[in-house]
Tab-separated table of C-alpha atoms in Angstrom:
chain	number	residue	atom	x	y	z
A	1	MET	CA	-9.417	-99.546	55.010
A	2	ASN	CA	-8.069	-102.309	52.833
A	3	PRO	CA	-5.062	-103.970	54.461
A	4	PHE	CA	-4.272	-105.687	51.130
A	5	ASP	CA	-3.299	-102.624	49.155
A	6	ASP	CA	-0.481	-102.295	46.631
A	7	ALA	CA	2.001	-101.229	49.324
A	8	TYR	CA	1.193	-104.341	51.360
A	9	PHE	CA	2.011	-106.655	48.479
A	10	MET	CA	5.029	-104.633	47.379
A	11	ARG	CA	6.486	-105.206	50.854
A	12	LYS	CA	6.196	-108.938	50.171
A	13	ALA	CA	8.044	-108.459	46.879
A	14	LEU	CA	10.700	-106.476	48.795
A	15	GLN	CA	11.151	-109.441	51.139
A	16	GLU	CA	11.958	-111.503	48.046
A	17	ALA	CA	14.440	-108.837	46.920
A	18	GLU	CA	16.138	-109.112	50.328
A	19	GLN	CA	16.547	-112.840	49.742
A	20	ALA	CA	18.229	-112.144	46.416
A	21	TYR	CA	20.494	-109.619	48.164
A	22	ALA	CA	21.547	-112.190	50.741
A	23	LYS	CA	22.575	-114.535	47.906
A	24	GLY	CA	24.674	-111.914	46.131
A	25	GLU	CA	22.105	-111.490	43.354
A	26	VAL	CA	20.956	-108.125	42.001
A	27	PRO	CA	18.100	-107.659	44.500
A	28	VAL	CA	14.833	-107.781	42.587
A	29	GLY	CA	11.807	-109.581	43.988
A	30	ALA	CA	8.399	-110.431	42.581
A	31	ILE	CA	5.147	-111.949	43.752
A	32	ILE	CA	1.928	-112.784	41.948
A	33	VAL	CA	-1.414	-112.245	43.642
A	34	PHE	CA	-4.761	-113.825	42.782
A	35	LYS	CA	-7.830	-112.788	44.792
A	36	ASN	CA	-5.693	-111.272	47.547
A	37	GLN	CA	-3.701	-114.496	47.835
A	38	ILE	CA	0.007	-114.736	47.017
A	39	ILE	CA	0.307	-117.637	44.571
A	40	ALA	CA	3.954	-117.163	43.538
A	41	ARG	CA	7.089	-115.699	45.108
A	42	ALA	CA	10.413	-115.352	43.343
A	43	HIS	CA	13.638	-113.409	43.296
A	44	ASN	CA	16.388	-112.871	40.806
A	45	LEU	CA	18.621	-115.948	40.496
A	46	THR	CA	20.662	-115.211	37.373
A	47	GLU	CA	24.017	-115.793	39.104
A	48	ARG	CA	23.092	-118.849	41.089
A	49	LEU	CA	21.394	-120.522	38.122
A	50	ASN	CA	23.956	-119.187	35.633
A	51	ASP	CA	21.012	-118.148	33.493
A	52	VAL	CA	20.195	-114.629	32.335
A	53	THR	CA	16.553	-115.626	31.881
A	54	ALA	CA	16.125	-116.318	35.626
A	55	HIS	CA	14.664	-112.907	36.440
A	56	ALA	CA	12.227	-112.791	39.350
A	57	GLU	CA	9.256	-112.132	37.063
A	58	MET	CA	9.970	-115.064	34.717
A	59	GLN	CA	10.100	-117.495	37.602
A	60	ALA	CA	6.966	-115.968	39.128
A	61	PHE	CA	5.016	-116.373	35.856
A	62	THR	CA	6.001	-120.031	35.559
A	63	SER	CA	5.204	-120.671	39.199
A	64	ALA	CA	1.826	-118.907	39.130
A	65	ALA	CA	0.696	-120.759	35.989
A	66	ASP	CA	1.717	-123.982	37.666
A	67	PHE	CA	-0.301	-123.104	40.775
A	68	LEU	CA	-3.409	-122.131	38.802
A	69	GLY	CA	-3.143	-125.025	36.362
A	70	GLY	CA	-3.673	-122.700	33.397
A	71	LYS	CA	-1.264	-120.776	31.208
A	72	TYR	CA	-3.019	-117.406	31.539
A	73	LEU	CA	-2.843	-115.036	34.481
A	74	ARG	CA	-5.734	-112.764	33.489
A	75	ASP	CA	-7.048	-112.138	37.006
A	76	CYS	CA	-3.640	-111.872	38.610
A	77	THR	CA	-1.387	-108.985	39.580
A	78	LEU	CA	2.401	-109.037	39.360
A	79	TYR	CA	4.180	-107.002	42.044
A	80	VAL	CA	7.824	-106.454	41.215
A	81	THR	CA	10.320	-104.182	42.929
A	82	LEU	CA	11.970	-103.005	39.697
A	83	GLU	CA	10.412	-102.047	36.365
A	84	PRO	CA	10.403	-105.156	34.132
A	85	CYS	CA	12.804	-105.466	31.200
A	86	GLN	CA	11.825	-106.286	27.590
A	87	MET	CA	12.041	-110.034	28.227
A	88	CYS	CA	9.810	-109.962	31.292
A	89	ALA	CA	7.345	-107.472	29.816
A	90	GLY	CA	7.279	-109.607	26.656
A	91	ALA	CA	6.555	-112.675	28.789
A	92	SER	CA	3.764	-110.779	30.569
A	93	TYR	CA	2.172	-110.208	27.162
A	94	TRP	CA	1.843	-113.968	26.673
A	95	THR	CA	0.443	-114.490	30.196
A	96	GLN	CA	-2.243	-111.831	29.553
A	97	ILE	CA	-1.726	-110.753	33.160
A	98	GLY	CA	-4.361	-108.352	34.493
A	99	LYS	CA	-2.091	-105.880	36.240
A	100	ILE	CA	1.576	-105.067	36.748
A	101	VAL	CA	2.623	-103.016	39.770
A	102	TYR	CA	6.264	-102.040	39.969
A	103	GLY	CA	8.366	-100.039	42.407
A	104	ALA	CA	11.547	-98.424	41.116
A	105	ASP	CA	12.013	-97.175	37.564
A	106	GLU	CA	14.638	-98.755	35.313
A	107	PRO	CA	15.374	-95.861	32.939
A	108	LYS	CA	18.009	-97.783	30.942
A	109	SER	CA	16.533	-101.192	30.258
A	110	GLY	CA	12.960	-100.940	31.497
A	111	PHE	CA	10.064	-101.747	29.195
A	112	THR	CA	8.604	-98.236	29.192
A	113	VAL	CA	11.639	-96.507	27.688
A	114	LEU	CA	12.192	-99.439	25.299
A	115	GLY	CA	8.552	-99.456	24.225
A	116	THR	CA	7.836	-103.143	24.802
A	117	LYS	CA	4.233	-103.960	23.934
A	118	LEU	CA	2.061	-105.160	26.802
A	119	HIS	CA	-1.141	-107.135	26.428
A	120	PRO	CA	-4.072	-104.749	25.836
A	121	LYS	CA	-5.771	-106.046	29.004
A	122	THR	CA	-2.751	-105.384	31.261
A	123	LYS	CA	-2.987	-102.338	33.535
A	124	VAL	CA	0.197	-100.776	34.904
A	125	VAL	CA	0.829	-98.993	38.203
A	126	SER	CA	4.316	-97.640	38.905
A	127	GLY	CA	6.167	-96.043	41.791
A	128	VAL	CA	4.760	-98.135	44.670
A	129	LEU	CA	7.357	-98.019	47.492
A	130	LYS	CA	9.670	-96.545	44.881
A	131	GLU	CA	12.302	-95.355	47.381
A	132	GLU	CA	12.611	-98.662	49.245
A	133	CYS	CA	12.754	-100.605	45.957
A	134	ALA	CA	15.485	-98.349	44.548
A	135	GLU	CA	17.403	-98.221	47.840
A	136	ILE	CA	18.050	-101.949	48.058
A	137	ILE	CA	19.554	-101.982	44.560
A	138	LYS	CA	21.696	-98.939	45.294
A	139	ARG	CA	22.879	-100.584	48.530
A	140	PHE	CA	23.767	-103.754	46.631
A	141	PHE	CA	25.931	-101.992	44.064
A	142	ILE	CA	27.673	-99.821	46.683
A	143	GLN	CA	28.554	-102.924	48.668
A	144	LYS	CA	29.687	-104.731	45.524
A	145	ARG	CA	31.957	-101.831	44.561
A	146	ASN	CA	33.456	-101.732	48.058
A	147	LEU	CA	34.230	-105.441	47.944
A	148	ASN	CA	36.098	-105.195	44.649
B	1	MET	CA	32.266	-125.523	0.199
B	2	ASN	CA	31.262	-125.246	3.845
B	3	PRO	CA	28.883	-128.046	4.801
B	4	PHE	CA	28.064	-126.194	8.039
B	5	ASP	CA	26.250	-123.250	6.519
B	6	ASP	CA	23.153	-121.502	7.849
B	7	ALA	CA	20.843	-123.814	5.882
B	8	TYR	CA	22.515	-126.881	7.400
B	9	PHE	CA	21.850	-125.677	10.941
B	10	MET	CA	18.370	-124.398	10.108
B	11	ARG	CA	17.473	-127.935	9.052
B	12	LYS	CA	18.447	-129.074	12.536
B	13	ALA	CA	16.166	-126.412	14.004
B	14	LEU	CA	13.405	-127.648	11.665
B	15	GLN	CA	13.854	-131.155	13.068
B	16	GLU	CA	13.120	-129.665	16.482
B	17	ALA	CA	10.023	-127.938	15.065
B	18	GLU	CA	8.842	-131.344	13.795
B	19	GLN	CA	9.140	-132.697	17.323
B	20	ALA	CA	6.978	-129.864	18.614
B	21	TYR	CA	4.454	-130.622	15.844
B	22	ALA	CA	4.284	-134.263	16.891
B	23	LYS	CA	3.424	-133.162	20.433
B	24	GLY	CA	0.635	-130.829	19.325
B	25	GLU	CA	2.699	-127.728	20.046
B	26	VAL	CA	2.968	-124.733	17.717
B	27	PRO	CA	5.938	-126.052	15.720
B	28	VAL	CA	8.901	-123.809	16.395
B	29	GLY	CA	12.383	-125.238	16.868
B	30	ALA	CA	15.705	-123.739	17.903
B	31	ILE	CA	19.305	-124.778	18.235
B	32	ILE	CA	22.397	-122.974	19.470
B	33	VAL	CA	25.736	-123.469	17.753
B	34	PHE	CA	29.205	-122.795	19.153
B	35	LYS	CA	32.221	-123.394	16.889
B	36	ASN	CA	30.156	-125.477	14.451
B	37	GLN	CA	28.920	-127.659	17.303
B	38	ILE	CA	25.274	-127.836	18.369
B	39	ILE	CA	25.286	-127.181	22.106
B	40	ALA	CA	21.527	-126.827	22.661
B	41	ARG	CA	18.354	-128.123	20.991
B	42	ALA	CA	14.834	-127.136	21.973
B	43	HIS	CA	11.308	-126.833	20.717
B	44	ASN	CA	8.224	-125.012	21.852
B	45	LEU	CA	6.654	-126.675	24.897
B	46	THR	CA	4.148	-124.070	26.076
B	47	GLU	CA	1.214	-126.505	26.115
B	48	ARG	CA	2.981	-129.472	27.626
B	49	LEU	CA	4.625	-127.365	30.339
B	50	ASN	CA	1.559	-125.151	30.759
B	51	ASP	CA	3.950	-122.223	30.594
B	52	VAL	CA	3.874	-119.386	28.075
B	53	THR	CA	7.556	-118.725	28.708
B	54	ALA	CA	8.572	-122.166	27.358
B	55	HIS	CA	9.384	-120.936	23.860
B	56	ALA	CA	12.080	-122.862	22.003
B	57	GLU	CA	14.558	-119.985	22.230
B	58	MET	CA	14.187	-119.520	26.002
B	59	GLN	CA	14.893	-123.167	26.662
B	60	ALA	CA	17.815	-123.100	24.220
B	61	PHE	CA	19.408	-120.100	25.972
B	62	THR	CA	19.161	-121.774	29.370
B	63	SER	CA	20.504	-125.025	28.005
B	64	ALA	CA	23.422	-123.435	26.112
B	65	ALA	CA	24.529	-121.405	29.134
B	66	ASP	CA	24.401	-124.568	31.195
B	67	PHE	CA	26.551	-126.390	28.631
B	68	LEU	CA	29.129	-123.599	28.422
B	69	GLY	CA	29.181	-122.940	32.156
B	70	GLY	CA	28.863	-119.201	31.589
B	71	LYS	CA	25.861	-116.897	31.326
B	72	TYR	CA	26.898	-115.234	28.078
B	73	LEU	CA	26.596	-116.660	24.582
B	74	ARG	CA	28.821	-114.125	22.803
B	75	ASP	CA	30.380	-116.583	20.343
B	76	CYS	CA	27.201	-118.531	19.713
B	77	THR	CA	24.546	-118.459	17.010
B	78	LEU	CA	20.853	-119.069	17.617
B	79	TYR	CA	19.024	-120.779	14.745
B	80	VAL	CA	15.272	-120.552	15.121
B	81	THR	CA	12.578	-121.457	12.601
B	82	LEU	CA	10.349	-118.470	13.428
B	83	GLU	CA	11.265	-114.861	14.090
B	84	PRO	CA	11.656	-114.411	17.870
B	85	CYS	CA	9.034	-112.543	19.909
B	86	GLN	CA	9.721	-109.650	22.304
B	87	MET	CA	10.347	-111.999	25.212
B	88	CYS	CA	12.879	-114.134	23.345
B	89	ALA	CA	14.589	-111.186	21.658
B	90	GLY	CA	14.711	-109.490	25.072
B	91	ALA	CA	16.300	-112.615	26.545
B	92	SER	CA	18.828	-112.668	23.689
B	93	TYR	CA	19.864	-109.157	24.730
B	94	TRP	CA	20.894	-110.436	28.156
B	95	THR	CA	22.786	-113.404	26.664
B	96	GLN	CA	24.780	-111.044	24.393
B	97	ILE	CA	24.464	-113.731	21.712
B	98	GLY	CA	26.697	-113.196	18.678
B	99	LYS	CA	24.194	-113.986	15.938
B	100	ILE	CA	20.523	-114.786	15.436
B	101	VAL	CA	19.455	-116.613	12.280
B	102	TYR	CA	15.732	-117.064	11.786
B	103	GLY	CA	13.577	-118.634	9.096
B	104	ALA	CA	9.991	-117.417	8.740
B	105	ASP	CA	8.859	-113.889	9.521
B	106	GLU	CA	6.355	-113.244	12.325
B	107	PRO	CA	4.777	-110.004	11.132
B	108	LYS	CA	2.366	-109.747	14.090
B	109	SER	CA	4.421	-110.483	17.173
B	110	GLY	CA	7.993	-110.691	15.904
B	111	PHE	CA	10.701	-108.508	17.404
B	112	THR	CA	11.387	-106.525	14.231
B	113	VAL	CA	7.903	-105.044	13.880
B	114	LEU	CA	7.676	-104.511	17.663
B	115	GLY	CA	11.087	-102.835	17.774
B	116	THR	CA	12.619	-104.933	20.542
B	117	LYS	CA	16.178	-103.836	21.260
B	118	LEU	CA	18.879	-106.422	20.587
B	119	HIS	CA	22.362	-106.380	22.076
B	120	PRO	CA	24.636	-104.131	19.995
B	121	LYS	CA	26.923	-107.108	19.310
B	122	THR	CA	24.139	-109.348	17.956
B	123	LYS	CA	24.020	-109.799	14.183
B	124	VAL	CA	20.761	-110.893	12.525
B	125	VAL	CA	20.178	-113.000	9.420
B	126	SER	CA	16.596	-113.666	8.320
B	127	GLY	CA	14.804	-115.767	5.726
B	128	VAL	CA	16.964	-118.923	5.894
B	129	LEU	CA	14.751	-121.828	4.695
B	130	LYS	CA	11.903	-119.373	5.023
B	131	GLU	CA	9.379	-121.483	3.067
B	132	GLU	CA	9.988	-124.717	5.004
B	133	CYS	CA	9.867	-122.859	8.314
B	134	ALA	CA	6.575	-121.155	7.410
B	135	GLU	CA	5.066	-124.297	5.885
B	136	ILE	CA	5.230	-126.391	9.032
B	137	ILE	CA	3.370	-123.719	10.998
B	138	LYS	CA	0.743	-123.359	8.271
B	139	ARG	CA	0.337	-127.147	8.190
B	140	PHE	CA	-0.107	-127.199	11.984
B	141	PHE	CA	-2.881	-124.619	12.004
B	142	ILE	CA	-4.697	-126.195	9.046
B	143	GLN	CA	-4.679	-129.541	10.817
B	144	LYS	CA	-5.789	-127.953	14.071
B	145	ARG	CA	-8.702	-126.217	12.340
B	146	ASN	CA	-9.750	-129.460	10.689
B	147	LEU	CA	-9.775	-131.283	14.013
B	148	ASN	CA	-12.041	-128.731	15.698
C-alpha cells in the first residue's frame, strides 16, 4: 500500500481550499509535489490580493519553481481541487509540469471544455475526491447567497 | 489628429521590450492604458524571476489592478508587442479588459491559433507596429545564437 497516493495529496490541496474559504475566497486549493514531497502550497487569493491572476495554481507554480531553483516542473505533480482554467492550464504548459491531478470538474470555464493546449509531456488525472472538492465550493456559494 | 493613437502607445510597449532585451530576456513589452494614461508598464522577466508566469502581460494586469484599486480592467487597453499566449489571454478573460492591441503575430503559441476564449467584451486589434515588434525578437534570437 502506498500511503502517498493521489487521494492523500488531494486532501492536502483541500486543506488549502479550506484556508481560502475561511478568508472569504472562492475555495480552491493547490499543492505541488516532487518525489512525494510537498514543495508548494497555495490557495485562491484573488479578493485579498485584488488580482484575478492570483489563482491557487499560479501561485503554486511560482512557489515551486522558486523552491526548485529552476523554471521547469517536469518531475512534479500539481494537485488542485478544481479543474484549472485557461490561464492556469496555459501557465502549466510553460512549466512543462509532469502531471496534473484535479478534483471537481469546471464545466463552464475549465480547460477541457475550452480546449486549452497542455504540454505534450503533461499527464492528466481527474475526479480525485471529486465530491469533497465540489462540496466546499457549493457550500461557499450557498453561504454567500445567504449573507446577501 | 489624435497624438494618443495605437501606434503611440505601442511605441511605449516597445520601450519596455527594449528593457527586456537589455536584461537578456525574450523582448516582449506591455503597457496598460486607462483614459489615455499609462497605468502599468511591464516587460518579460521569466529568466530573471525564474518564473514562466512572469510574462509582460501578467505583470501588467496585476499592476494595473493595483493602480485602479479594482480587479477589473473593463475600460482599459492592453498594448503588447507580441500576440498573447494562452495563459495571458486566459488572464485577460478574468480581467474583463476592454481592448487588446498587439503588434507581432505568434503563429505557434499565440491565443488566436490556439483558440483561447477572450471575454465577450474584449475587442482585439492586431498588427500595430508589427514589423518593429517582430524585429526586436528576431534580433534577440540572432544575437543569442551568435553567442552560443
